[in-house]
Amino acid sequence: MRQIFLDTETTGLYPDQGHRIIEIAAVEMLNRRPTQRHFHLYINPEREIDAGAQEVHGISLEFLQDKPLFAQIAQDFIAFIRGAELIIHNAPFDVGFLNMELSRLNLDPLPSFVSGIVDTLKMAKEMRPGQRNNLDALCRHFGIDNSQRTLHGALLDAELLADVYIAMTRGQESLLMELSTSEQQTTQSHIDVDFSALKRLPPSEEELASHQQYIESLSKSGASPW
């Protein structure tokens, strides 16, 4: 299974108020193993960044002035995620911004390019009801080192999310391993039977006589035992 762990940073909270994506990161995992392939870019939003948002991610408009527009990276991004399952923490936020950016270019919405979208925040709330379930809290809960996360950053957050997701779904991995081991043991038990070592017992005189009577009865009835 190909999975993409995705995160974005933005100029503000609300895409319907004209806020834009300024950073996008997507980290690839294949069969629950990191592939070291990722898609990561900063994007010129062509608008101001809210002060509150800049305090969270630390990205300035000055830094973004020479970065590409979303229109210039859209097709490369779509090619990277196409056909994969997206794993996103608080998926409605990122999906809302990505759908807005895609609609500006008259492109189909995000779900049309992927096999599915999983919201790890929803998963965490079901696993840990009533507790804090932001990325930092989940890292602490699962013992994942997030000491480098002094500010929000899309690439680091996507990489941490991959570690969190594996920890959250480790039971599934264990179940798959147990089933695989069970199948191997079952197969091995059939292979290891040595029929040449089985003891052969000759038939008794009574068994031979009974068998001969059965053959004769078949012959008298016109049937053939062979």
CSV table of C-alpha atoms in Angstrom, one decimal:
chain,number,residue,atom,x,y,z
A,1,MET,CA,0.0,0.0,0.0
A,2,ARG,CA,1.3,3.5,-0.9
A,3,GLN,CA,0.6,6.2,1.6
A,4,ILE,CA,1.4,9.9,1.6
A,5,PHE,CA,1.6,11.8,4.9
A,6,LEU,CA,0.7,15.4,4.1
A,7,ASP,CA,0.9,18.8,5.8
A,8,THR,CA,0.5,22.4,4.8
A,9,GLU,CA,1.2,25.9,6.2
A,10,THR,CA,-0.9,28.8,5.3
A,11,THR,CA,-1.3,32.6,5.5
A,12,GLY,CA,-4.3,32.2,7.8
A,13,LEU,CA,-7.1,29.9,8.9
A,14,TYR,CA,-9.8,30.4,6.3
A,15,PRO,CA,-9.5,29.6,2.6
A,16,ASP,CA,-12.9,31.2,1.9
A,17,GLN,CA,-11.5,34.5,3.1
A,18,GLY,CA,-8.7,34.4,0.5
A,19,HIS,CA,-6.0,32.8,2.6
A,20,ARG,CA,-3.4,30.7,0.7
A,21,ILE,CA,-1.0,27.8,1.1
A,22,ILE,CA,2.6,28.9,1.6
A,23,GLU,CA,4.3,25.5,2.3
A,24,ILE,CA,3.4,22.0,1.3
A,25,ALA,CA,5.0,18.7,2.3
A,26,ALA,CA,4.2,15.1,1.3
A,27,VAL,CA,6.2,12.1,2.7
A,28,GLU,CA,5.9,8.7,1.0
A,29,MET,CA,5.5,5.4,2.7
A,30,LEU,CA,5.2,2.0,1.0
A,31,ASN,CA,3.8,-1.0,2.9
A,32,ARG,CA,4.4,0.9,6.2
A,33,ARG,CA,8.0,1.6,5.4
A,34,PRO,CA,9.4,5.1,4.6
A,35,THR,CA,10.8,5.3,1.1
A,36,GLN,CA,12.8,8.5,1.6
A,37,ARG,CA,10.9,10.1,-1.2
A,38,HIS,CA,9.1,13.4,-0.4
A,39,PHE,CA,7.6,16.4,-2.1
A,40,HIS,CA,8.4,19.7,-0.3
A,41,LEU,CA,8.1,23.3,-1.5
A,42,TYR,CA,7.5,26.8,-0.3
A,43,ILE,CA,4.9,28.8,-2.3
A,44,ASN,CA,4.5,32.5,-2.9
A,45,PRO,CA,0.9,33.3,-1.8
A,46,GLU,CA,0.7,36.7,-3.5
A,47,ARG,CA,-0.9,38.1,-0.3
A,48,GLU,CA,0.0,39.1,3.2
A,49,ILE,CA,0.4,36.6,6.0
A,50,ASP,CA,-1.6,37.0,9.2
A,51,ALA,CA,0.5,37.9,12.2
A,52,GLY,CA,-1.0,35.0,14.2
A,53,ALA,CA,-0.2,32.5,11.5
A,54,GLN,CA,3.4,33.8,11.2
A,55,GLU,CA,3.9,33.3,14.9
A,56,VAL,CA,3.0,29.6,14.4
A,57,HIS,CA,5.1,28.7,11.5
A,58,GLY,CA,7.7,31.6,11.4
A,59,ILE,CA,7.5,32.0,7.6
A,60,SER,CA,7.7,35.6,6.3
A,61,LEU,CA,6.4,37.0,3.1
A,62,GLU,CA,9.9,38.3,2.3
A,63,PHE,CA,11.2,34.8,2.4
A,64,LEU,CA,8.5,33.7,0.0
A,65,GLN,CA,9.0,36.4,-2.6
A,66,ASP,CA,11.2,34.3,-5.0
A,67,LYS,CA,9.2,31.0,-4.4
A,68,PRO,CA,7.0,29.5,-7.1
A,69,LEU,CA,3.2,30.1,-7.3
A,70,PHE,CA,0.9,27.2,-6.6
A,71,ALA,CA,0.0,27.2,-10.3
A,72,GLN,CA,3.6,26.4,-11.1
A,73,ILE,CA,3.8,23.3,-8.8
A,74,ALA,CA,0.3,22.0,-9.0
A,75,GLN,CA,0.9,19.3,-11.6
A,76,ASP,CA,4.1,18.0,-9.9
A,77,PHE,CA,2.2,17.8,-6.7
A,78,ILE,CA,-0.7,15.9,-8.3
A,79,ALA,CA,1.7,13.5,-9.9
A,80,PHE,CA,3.4,12.8,-6.6
A,81,ILE,CA,0.2,12.0,-4.7
A,82,ARG,CA,-1.8,10.3,-7.5
A,83,GLY,CA,-3.3,7.0,-6.5
A,84,ALA,CA,-2.0,7.0,-2.9
A,85,GLU,CA,-3.9,7.1,0.4
A,86,LEU,CA,-3.4,10.5,2.0
A,87,ILE,CA,-2.9,10.6,5.8
A,88,ILE,CA,-3.5,14.1,7.3
A,89,HIS,CA,-3.8,15.4,10.8
A,90,ASN,CA,-7.0,17.5,10.9
A,91,ALA,CA,-7.7,16.6,7.3
A,92,PRO,CA,-10.6,19.1,6.7
A,93,PHE,CA,-8.2,22.0,7.2
A,94,ASP,CA,-5.6,20.9,4.6
A,95,VAL,CA,-8.1,19.5,2.2
A,96,GLY,CA,-10.1,22.7,2.3
A,97,PHE,CA,-7.0,24.8,1.4
A,98,LEU,CA,-5.9,22.3,-1.3
A,99,ASN,CA,-9.3,22.2,-2.9
A,100,MET,CA,-9.4,26.0,-3.0
A,101,GLU,CA,-6.0,26.1,-4.7
A,102,LEU,CA,-7.0,23.5,-7.2
A,103,SER,CA,-10.3,25.2,-7.9
A,104,ARG,CA,-8.5,28.4,-8.7
A,105,LEU,CA,-6.8,26.5,-11.6
A,106,ASN,CA,-10.0,24.8,-12.7
A,107,LEU,CA,-8.7,21.4,-11.5
A,108,ASP,CA,-10.6,18.6,-9.9
A,109,PRO,CA,-10.8,18.5,-6.1
A,110,LEU,CA,-8.2,16.6,-4.1
A,111,PRO,CA,-10.1,13.3,-3.5
A,112,SER,CA,-10.3,12.7,-7.3
A,113,PHE,CA,-6.6,12.2,-7.4
A,114,VAL,CA,-6.1,9.8,-4.5
A,115,SER,CA,-7.4,6.4,-3.3
A,116,GLY,CA,-8.6,7.8,0.0
A,117,ILE,CA,-8.0,10.3,2.8
A,118,VAL,CA,-7.5,9.4,6.5
A,119,ASP,CA,-7.8,12.0,9.3
A,120,THR,CA,-5.5,11.0,12.1
A,121,LEU,CA,-7.1,13.7,14.4
A,122,LYS,CA,-10.4,11.9,14.1
A,123,MET,CA,-8.6,8.5,14.8
A,124,ALA,CA,-6.9,10.0,17.9
A,125,LYS,CA,-10.1,11.4,19.3
A,126,GLU,CA,-11.7,8.0,19.0
A,127,MET,CA,-8.7,6.3,20.7
A,128,ARG,CA,-8.2,9.0,23.4
A,129,PRO,CA,-11.6,10.7,24.0
A,130,GLY,CA,-11.4,13.9,26.1
A,131,GLN,CA,-7.6,14.3,25.8
A,132,ARG,CA,-5.4,16.6,23.9
A,133,ASN,CA,-4.7,15.1,20.5
A,134,ASN,CA,-2.6,17.6,18.6
A,135,LEU,CA,0.6,16.4,17.1
A,136,ASP,CA,2.8,17.4,20.1
A,137,ALA,CA,0.5,15.6,22.5
A,138,LEU,CA,0.5,12.4,20.4
A,139,CYS,CA,4.3,12.5,20.1
A,140,ARG,CA,4.5,12.6,23.9
A,141,HIS,CA,1.9,9.9,24.3
A,142,PHE,CA,3.7,7.5,21.9
A,143,GLY,CA,7.3,8.5,23.0
A,144,ILE,CA,8.2,10.1,19.7
A,145,ASP,CA,11.0,12.7,19.8
A,146,ASN,CA,9.6,16.1,18.6
A,147,SER,CA,12.3,18.2,20.2
A,148,GLN,CA,13.1,19.9,16.9
A,149,ARG,CA,9.6,21.1,16.5
A,150,THR,CA,10.0,24.6,17.9
A,151,LEU,CA,7.8,26.0,15.1
A,152,HIS,CA,5.2,24.4,12.8
A,153,GLY,CA,6.9,23.3,9.6
A,154,ALA,CA,5.1,21.2,6.9
A,155,LEU,CA,8.0,18.7,6.2
A,156,LEU,CA,8.9,18.0,9.9
A,157,ASP,CA,5.2,17.7,10.8
A,158,ALA,CA,4.6,15.3,8.0
A,159,GLU,CA,7.5,13.1,9.1
A,160,LEU,CA,6.3,13.2,12.7
A,161,LEU,CA,2.8,12.3,11.6
A,162,ALA,CA,4.2,9.2,9.8
A,163,ASP,CA,5.8,8.1,13.1
A,164,VAL,CA,2.6,8.8,15.0
A,165,TYR,CA,0.4,6.9,12.5
A,166,ILE,CA,2.6,3.8,12.7
A,167,ALA,CA,2.4,3.9,16.5
A,168,MET,CA,-1.4,4.4,16.4
A,169,THR,CA,-1.9,1.5,14.1
A,170,ARG,CA,0.8,-0.9,15.4
A,171,GLY,CA,-1.9,-3.4,16.4
A,172,GLN,CA,-2.8,-3.8,12.8
A,173,GLU,CA,0.9,-4.5,11.9
A,174,SER,CA,1.1,-7.0,14.7
A,175,LEU,CA,-2.0,-8.8,13.5
A,176,LEU,CA,-0.6,-9.0,10.0
A,177,MET,CA,2.6,-10.4,11.3
A,178,GLU,CA,0.8,-13.0,13.4
A,179,LEU,CA,-1.3,-14.1,10.4
A,180,SER,CA,1.8,-14.3,8.2
A,181,THR,CA,3.6,-16.4,10.9
A,182,SER,CA,0.6,-18.7,11.3
A,183,GLU,CA,0.4,-19.3,7.6
A,184,GLN,CA,4.1,-20.1,7.4
A,185,GLN,CA,3.9,-22.5,10.3
A,186,THR,CA,0.9,-24.2,8.7
A,187,THR,CA,2.6,-24.6,5.4
A,188,GLN,CA,5.8,-25.8,7.1
A,189,SER,CA,3.9,-28.5,9.0
A,190,HIS,CA,2.6,-30.0,5.7
A,191,ILE,CA,6.1,-29.8,4.1
A,192,ASP,CA,7.9,-31.5,7.1
A,193,VAL,CA,5.7,-34.6,7.2
A,194,ASP,CA,7.9,-37.6,6.3
A,195,PHE,CA,5.6,-40.3,4.9
A,196,SER,CA,8.5,-42.7,4.4
A,197,ALA,CA,8.8,-42.9,8.2
A,198,LEU,CA,5.3,-44.1,8.7
A,199,LYS,CA,5.0,-47.7,10.0
A,200,ARG,CA,3.2,-50.0,7.6
A,201,LEU,CA,1.0,-52.7,9.1
A,202,PRO,CA,0.2,-55.8,6.9
A,203,PRO,CA,-3.5,-56.9,6.8
A,204,SER,CA,-4.6,-59.8,8.9
A,205,GLU,CA,-5.9,-63.1,7.4
A,206,GLU,CA,-9.4,-62.1,8.5
A,207,GLU,CA,-9.1,-58.7,6.7
A,208,LEU,CA,-7.8,-60.4,3.5
A,209,ALA,CA,-10.7,-62.9,3.5
A,210,SER,CA,-13.2,-60.1,4.0
A,211,HIS,CA,-11.7,-58.2,1.1
A,212,GLN,CA,-11.8,-61.3,-1.2
A,213,GLN,CA,-15.5,-61.8,-0.4
A,214,TYR,CA,-16.1,-58.2,-1.3
A,215,ILE,CA,-14.3,-58.6,-4.7
A,216,GLU,CA,-16.2,-61.8,-5.5
A,217,SER,CA,-19.6,-60.1,-4.7
A,218,LEU,CA,-18.8,-57.3,-7.1
A,219,SER,CA,-17.9,-59.8,-9.8
A,220,LYS,CA,-21.2,-61.7,-9.4
A,221,SER,CA,-23.1,-58.5,-9.7
A,222,GLY,CA,-21.3,-57.6,-13.0
A,223,ALA,CA,-19.5,-54.6,-11.5
A,224,SER,CA,-15.7,-54.2,-11.7
A,225,PRO,CA,-13.6,-53.0,-8.8
A,226,TRP,CA,-10.9,-51.6,-11.2
